[in-house]
Amino acid sequence: MKTYRVLTVCGTGIATSTVAAEKCKELLKARGLQIEVIECKATEVESKLPVFQPDVIVHTTILGDSVAKEVKKFRGLAFLTGMGMDQLADEIAEYLKSI
Amino acid sequence: MSNEIVIGSDVVEVKIAETDRKRLLQYMADKLEKQGYVKSTYAEAIIQREEKFSTGLQLESFGVAIPHTDAIHVNQSTISVATLENPIDFCEMGNPSQKVPVRIVLMLAMKEGREQVALLTKIMEMVQNNALLEQIYNANQEELVQLLNQNLA
C-alpha cells in the first residue's frame, strides 16, 4: 500500500500546523489512506520539497503561488475551525487516490 | 511530555474596550511580559507575525484570533485570553484579504510547540464549540479563568 506524504505548513511551524497535521492524518486514515505527515514553517517549504517530496501540501498560512508550484496545495483552515473539515478531507483523499 | 499549564487571572481580561488591533496585541503581550511569561522581544514578534501571517478564525457565530509566535520569545507556556467589548478586525488565517470581526483573542505563549499537541488540540476543540465560546464571551473575569482552566489546563 502506498504511503502518501503530506506536508503541513504554517507561519511558525508550531501551533497551527501541528493541529492541522494531526487532524489531516486522522481523517485521511479514516478514508483508508496510509499517510505520513511532516510540518514546517512557510519559509522552510522550498527546502523541504526535495527531501520529503510531498504528494500534497496543506497550508494554514498564506503561500505565494510561486511556492512549490509543482505540488498540489490545499488550504487547511477547515482542519482548525472544523467547518467543512470532512469535505476538505474528501477532496484531499480523492486527489491522492487519483495520482 | 507535559501539557500542564495554568492560566492565571493575571493574563485573563474581559470586555476590553480597545478598538485597535496593534494596540490590543501590544497590551496583551505587555501583560505577559510583566508576569514573566515572555521575553521583551515577544510583543514585537507577535505584532509582526500577525501582520505577516494573520490568525483570525471565523467560527460558527464568533470570530476568534490566536496570535502566537516562535518559542524563542517565551519563558513559560501560558495563554493570555481577552474578550472584546467591540469586535476588532483581524485578517483570516491563510487568507489575509478576508477580514474577521474578532471578539475573543487567545494569545498563545508556547515554549515548546511540538510537545504541546494535546493542548493545541484542546484549544481548537474549544473554539469549535459554539456553546462554550458563548459562555466564554459572556463570562466575568473569575468565570472565564475557571472555564479556561477546566477546558485547557
Short mmCIF file of C-alpha atoms in Angstrom, two decimals:
data_model
loop_
_atom_site.label_atom_id
_atom_site.label_comp_id
_atom_site.label_asym_id
_atom_site.label_seq_id
_atom_site.Cartn_x
_atom_site.Cartn_y
_atom_site.Cartn_z
CA MET A 1 0.00 0.00 0.00
CA LYS A 2 1.35 3.35 -0.97
CA THR A 3 2.16 5.82 1.77
CA TYR A 4 1.20 9.33 0.78
CA ARG A 5 3.25 12.22 2.03
CA VAL A 6 1.55 15.34 3.31
CA LEU A 7 3.45 18.50 4.18
CA THR A 8 1.55 20.83 6.52
CA VAL A 9 2.65 24.43 6.62
CA CYS A 10 2.03 27.31 9.00
CA GLY A 11 3.66 30.60 9.85
CA THR A 12 5.87 29.37 12.67
CA GLY A 13 5.65 25.60 12.25
CA ILE A 14 4.48 25.42 15.81
CA ALA A 15 0.89 25.95 16.61
CA THR A 16 -1.46 25.61 13.73
CA SER A 17 0.29 23.12 11.50
CA THR A 18 0.64 20.69 14.39
CA VAL A 19 -3.09 20.56 14.89
CA ALA A 20 -3.82 20.55 11.17
CA ALA A 21 -1.33 17.69 10.73
CA GLU A 22 -2.98 15.54 13.40
CA LYS A 23 -6.48 16.14 12.05
CA CYS A 24 -5.36 15.59 8.49
CA LYS A 25 -3.70 12.30 9.39
CA GLU A 26 -6.71 11.09 11.35
CA LEU A 27 -9.26 11.93 8.65
CA LEU A 28 -7.24 10.57 5.75
CA LYS A 29 -6.57 7.34 7.64
CA ALA A 30 -10.30 7.07 8.21
CA ARG A 31 -10.60 7.25 4.42
CA GLY A 32 -8.36 4.24 4.02
CA LEU A 33 -5.14 6.05 3.13
CA GLN A 34 -1.73 5.48 4.63
CA ILE A 35 -0.28 8.87 5.44
CA GLU A 36 2.99 10.32 6.56
CA VAL A 37 2.85 13.93 7.67
CA ILE A 38 5.56 16.41 8.43
CA GLU A 39 5.15 20.01 9.49
CA CYS A 40 7.17 23.04 8.62
CA LYS A 41 7.21 26.82 8.52
CA ALA A 42 6.18 28.74 5.44
CA THR A 43 9.79 29.80 4.95
CA GLU A 44 11.02 26.19 5.01
CA VAL A 45 8.76 24.82 2.27
CA GLU A 46 11.22 25.07 -0.58
CA SER A 47 13.96 23.35 1.37
CA LYS A 48 11.64 20.53 2.50
CA LEU A 49 10.43 19.70 -1.01
CA PRO A 50 13.44 17.80 -2.33
CA VAL A 51 13.93 15.94 0.95
CA PHE A 52 10.37 14.99 1.87
CA GLN A 53 8.85 15.01 -1.63
CA PRO A 54 5.25 15.56 -0.52
CA ASP A 55 2.28 14.46 -2.62
CA VAL A 56 0.26 17.36 -1.27
CA ILE A 57 0.74 20.48 0.80
CA VAL A 58 -1.86 21.52 3.36
CA HIS A 59 -1.30 25.08 4.49
CA THR A 60 -2.91 27.18 7.21
CA THR A 61 -0.99 30.27 6.30
CA ILE A 62 -0.70 32.10 3.03
CA LEU A 63 1.65 30.60 0.46
CA GLY A 64 2.52 32.50 -2.66
CA ASP A 65 1.53 30.94 -5.99
CA SER A 66 5.19 30.67 -6.89
CA VAL A 67 5.94 28.48 -3.85
CA ALA A 68 6.08 24.75 -4.57
CA LYS A 69 4.37 25.18 -7.93
CA GLU A 70 4.71 21.51 -8.79
CA VAL A 71 2.84 20.25 -5.70
CA LYS A 72 -0.93 20.32 -5.27
CA LYS A 73 -1.89 22.65 -2.42
CA PHE A 74 -4.94 22.74 -0.17
CA ARG A 75 -5.95 25.43 2.30
CA GLY A 76 -6.13 23.67 5.66
CA LEU A 77 -8.15 26.18 7.65
CA ALA A 78 -11.07 23.74 7.89
CA PHE A 79 -8.89 21.36 9.93
CA LEU A 80 -8.66 24.12 12.53
CA THR A 81 -12.17 25.52 12.55
CA GLY A 82 -13.92 22.19 11.97
CA MET A 83 -16.16 23.85 9.42
CA GLY A 84 -16.08 21.98 6.11
CA MET A 85 -13.49 19.60 7.55
CA ASP A 86 -14.93 16.36 6.15
CA GLN A 87 -15.40 17.91 2.74
CA LEU A 88 -11.76 19.02 2.70
CA ALA A 89 -10.59 15.56 3.77
CA ASP A 90 -12.71 14.05 0.98
CA GLU A 91 -11.13 16.38 -1.57
CA ILE A 92 -7.60 15.59 -0.44
CA ALA A 93 -8.32 11.84 -0.33
CA GLU A 94 -9.83 11.95 -3.79
CA TYR A 95 -6.84 13.80 -5.15
CA LEU A 96 -4.34 11.39 -3.55
CA LYS A 97 -6.19 8.37 -4.90
CA SER A 98 -6.11 9.92 -8.37
CA ILE A 99 -2.32 10.32 -8.54
CA MET B 1 5.89 15.26 27.92
CA SER B 2 3.78 17.68 29.90
CA ASN B 3 0.83 19.64 28.69
CA GLU B 4 0.21 21.14 32.07
CA ILE B 5 -0.29 24.84 32.01
CA VAL B 6 -2.01 27.15 34.40
CA ILE B 7 -3.93 30.11 33.12
CA GLY B 8 -3.76 32.73 35.85
CA SER B 9 -6.18 35.59 36.37
CA ASP B 10 -3.23 37.92 35.73
CA VAL B 11 -3.34 37.17 31.98
CA VAL B 12 -7.12 37.00 31.50
CA GLU B 13 -9.26 40.06 30.94
CA VAL B 14 -12.88 40.54 29.92
CA LYS B 15 -14.67 43.18 27.89
CA ILE B 16 -11.61 45.15 26.84
CA ALA B 17 -12.71 48.36 25.15
CA GLU B 18 -9.69 48.66 22.79
CA THR B 19 -10.52 49.26 19.13
CA ASP B 20 -7.09 48.99 17.52
CA ARG B 21 -5.60 45.58 16.73
CA LYS B 22 -1.97 46.51 17.15
CA ARG B 23 -2.57 48.30 20.45
CA LEU B 24 -4.55 45.31 21.72
CA LEU B 25 -1.72 42.90 20.84
CA GLN B 26 0.82 45.20 22.48
CA TYR B 27 -1.33 45.47 25.59
CA MET B 28 -1.81 41.71 25.94
CA ALA B 29 1.85 40.98 25.23
CA ASP B 30 2.97 43.61 27.77
CA LYS B 31 0.87 41.90 30.39
CA LEU B 32 2.51 38.54 29.65
CA GLU B 33 5.93 40.14 29.85
CA LYS B 34 5.15 41.86 33.12
CA GLN B 35 4.26 38.49 34.65
CA GLY B 36 7.47 36.98 33.33
CA TYR B 37 5.88 34.50 30.89
CA VAL B 38 7.56 36.01 27.86
CA LYS B 39 10.69 37.92 26.92
CA SER B 40 10.85 41.58 25.96
CA THR B 41 11.10 40.55 22.29
CA TYR B 42 7.70 38.80 22.37
CA ALA B 43 5.43 41.81 21.77
CA GLU B 44 7.22 42.94 18.62
CA ALA B 45 7.38 39.36 17.35
CA ILE B 46 3.64 38.82 17.93
CA ILE B 47 2.72 42.06 16.14
CA GLN B 48 4.99 41.41 13.17
CA ARG B 49 3.84 37.84 12.81
CA GLU B 50 0.19 38.84 12.91
CA GLU B 51 0.85 41.30 10.07
CA LYS B 52 2.58 38.66 8.01
CA PHE B 53 0.69 35.51 8.98
CA SER B 54 -2.71 36.54 10.26
CA THR B 55 -4.58 34.32 12.75
CA GLY B 56 -8.27 35.27 12.58
CA LEU B 57 -10.67 32.32 12.55
CA GLN B 58 -14.33 32.71 11.66
CA LEU B 59 -16.27 30.13 13.63
CA GLU B 60 -19.98 29.45 13.65
CA SER B 61 -21.00 32.66 15.39
CA PHE B 62 -17.75 34.05 16.77
CA GLY B 63 -14.58 35.46 15.34
CA VAL B 64 -11.57 34.25 17.31
CA ALA B 65 -7.90 35.14 16.85
CA ILE B 66 -4.99 33.04 18.09
CA PRO B 67 -1.90 35.27 17.78
CA HIS B 68 1.32 33.38 18.51
CA THR B 69 4.99 33.44 17.66
CA ASP B 70 8.20 31.46 17.94
CA ALA B 71 9.04 29.66 21.17
CA ILE B 72 12.31 31.54 21.44
CA HIS B 73 10.43 34.58 22.80
CA VAL B 74 8.72 32.59 25.56
CA ASN B 75 9.90 31.80 29.11
CA GLN B 76 6.95 29.78 30.37
CA SER B 77 3.96 28.48 28.43
CA THR B 78 0.59 30.04 29.06
CA ILE B 79 -2.35 31.51 27.20
CA SER B 80 -3.50 35.09 27.60
CA VAL B 81 -7.19 35.49 26.90
CA ALA B 82 -9.22 38.61 26.23
CA THR B 83 -12.83 39.19 25.33
CA LEU B 84 -13.54 42.40 23.47
CA GLU B 85 -16.33 44.85 24.14
CA ASN B 86 -16.45 45.65 20.44
CA PRO B 87 -15.16 43.37 17.68
CA ILE B 88 -11.75 44.20 16.18
CA ASP B 89 -11.00 43.15 12.61
CA PHE B 90 -8.25 40.57 12.17
CA CYS B 91 -7.25 39.10 8.84
CA GLU B 92 -8.24 35.49 8.32
CA MET B 93 -5.59 32.84 8.74
CA GLY B 94 -4.19 31.90 5.35
CA ASN B 95 -6.40 34.43 3.59
CA PRO B 96 -5.42 37.97 4.63
CA SER B 97 -7.80 39.67 2.20
CA GLN B 98 -10.68 38.34 4.28
CA LYS B 99 -11.48 40.26 7.49
CA VAL B 100 -12.80 38.52 10.59
CA PRO B 101 -14.55 40.56 13.31
CA VAL B 102 -12.91 39.11 16.41
CA ARG B 103 -14.49 39.10 19.87
CA ILE B 104 -12.26 36.57 21.61
CA VAL B 105 -8.45 36.64 21.50
CA LEU B 106 -6.35 33.68 22.65
CA MET B 107 -2.73 34.82 22.68
CA LEU B 108 -0.53 31.74 22.85
CA ALA B 109 2.81 31.77 24.58
CA MET B 110 4.22 28.36 23.71
CA LYS B 111 7.57 27.26 24.98
CA GLU B 112 7.80 24.02 23.00
CA GLY B 113 5.14 23.84 20.37
CA ARG B 114 5.68 20.33 19.16
CA GLU B 115 5.29 18.90 22.65
CA GLN B 116 2.00 20.62 23.16
CA VAL B 117 -0.11 19.00 20.51
CA ALA B 118 -2.62 17.89 23.13
CA LEU B 119 -3.01 21.42 24.42
CA LEU B 120 -3.30 22.90 20.94
CA THR B 121 -5.87 20.29 20.05
CA LYS B 122 -7.85 21.26 23.15
CA ILE B 123 -7.70 24.89 22.06
CA MET B 124 -9.04 24.01 18.63
CA GLU B 125 -11.76 21.84 20.16
CA MET B 126 -12.67 24.75 22.38
CA VAL B 127 -13.04 27.20 19.53
CA GLN B 128 -15.13 24.69 17.59
CA ASN B 129 -17.59 24.52 20.48
CA ASN B 130 -20.00 27.36 19.86
CA ALA B 131 -21.85 26.98 23.17
CA LEU B 132 -18.53 27.17 25.04
CA LEU B 133 -17.46 30.28 23.11
CA GLU B 134 -20.80 31.83 24.05
CA GLN B 135 -20.05 31.06 27.72
CA ILE B 136 -16.54 32.42 27.39
CA TYR B 137 -17.71 35.64 25.80
CA ASN B 138 -20.37 36.24 28.45
CA ALA B 139 -18.22 35.28 31.44
CA ASN B 140 -16.88 37.67 34.03
CA GLN B 141 -13.19 37.51 34.77
CA GLU B 142 -13.43 34.91 37.51
CA GLU B 143 -15.74 32.66 35.49
CA LEU B 144 -13.52 32.99 32.44
CA VAL B 145 -10.40 31.89 34.33
CA GLN B 146 -12.34 28.89 35.61
CA LEU B 147 -13.72 28.00 32.17
CA LEU B 148 -10.28 28.19 30.60
CA ASN B 149 -8.62 26.03 33.21
CA GLN B 150 -11.43 23.47 33.04
CA ASN B 151 -11.15 23.19 29.29
CA LEU B 152 -7.46 23.71 28.61
CA ALA B 153 -5.29 23.08 31.61
#
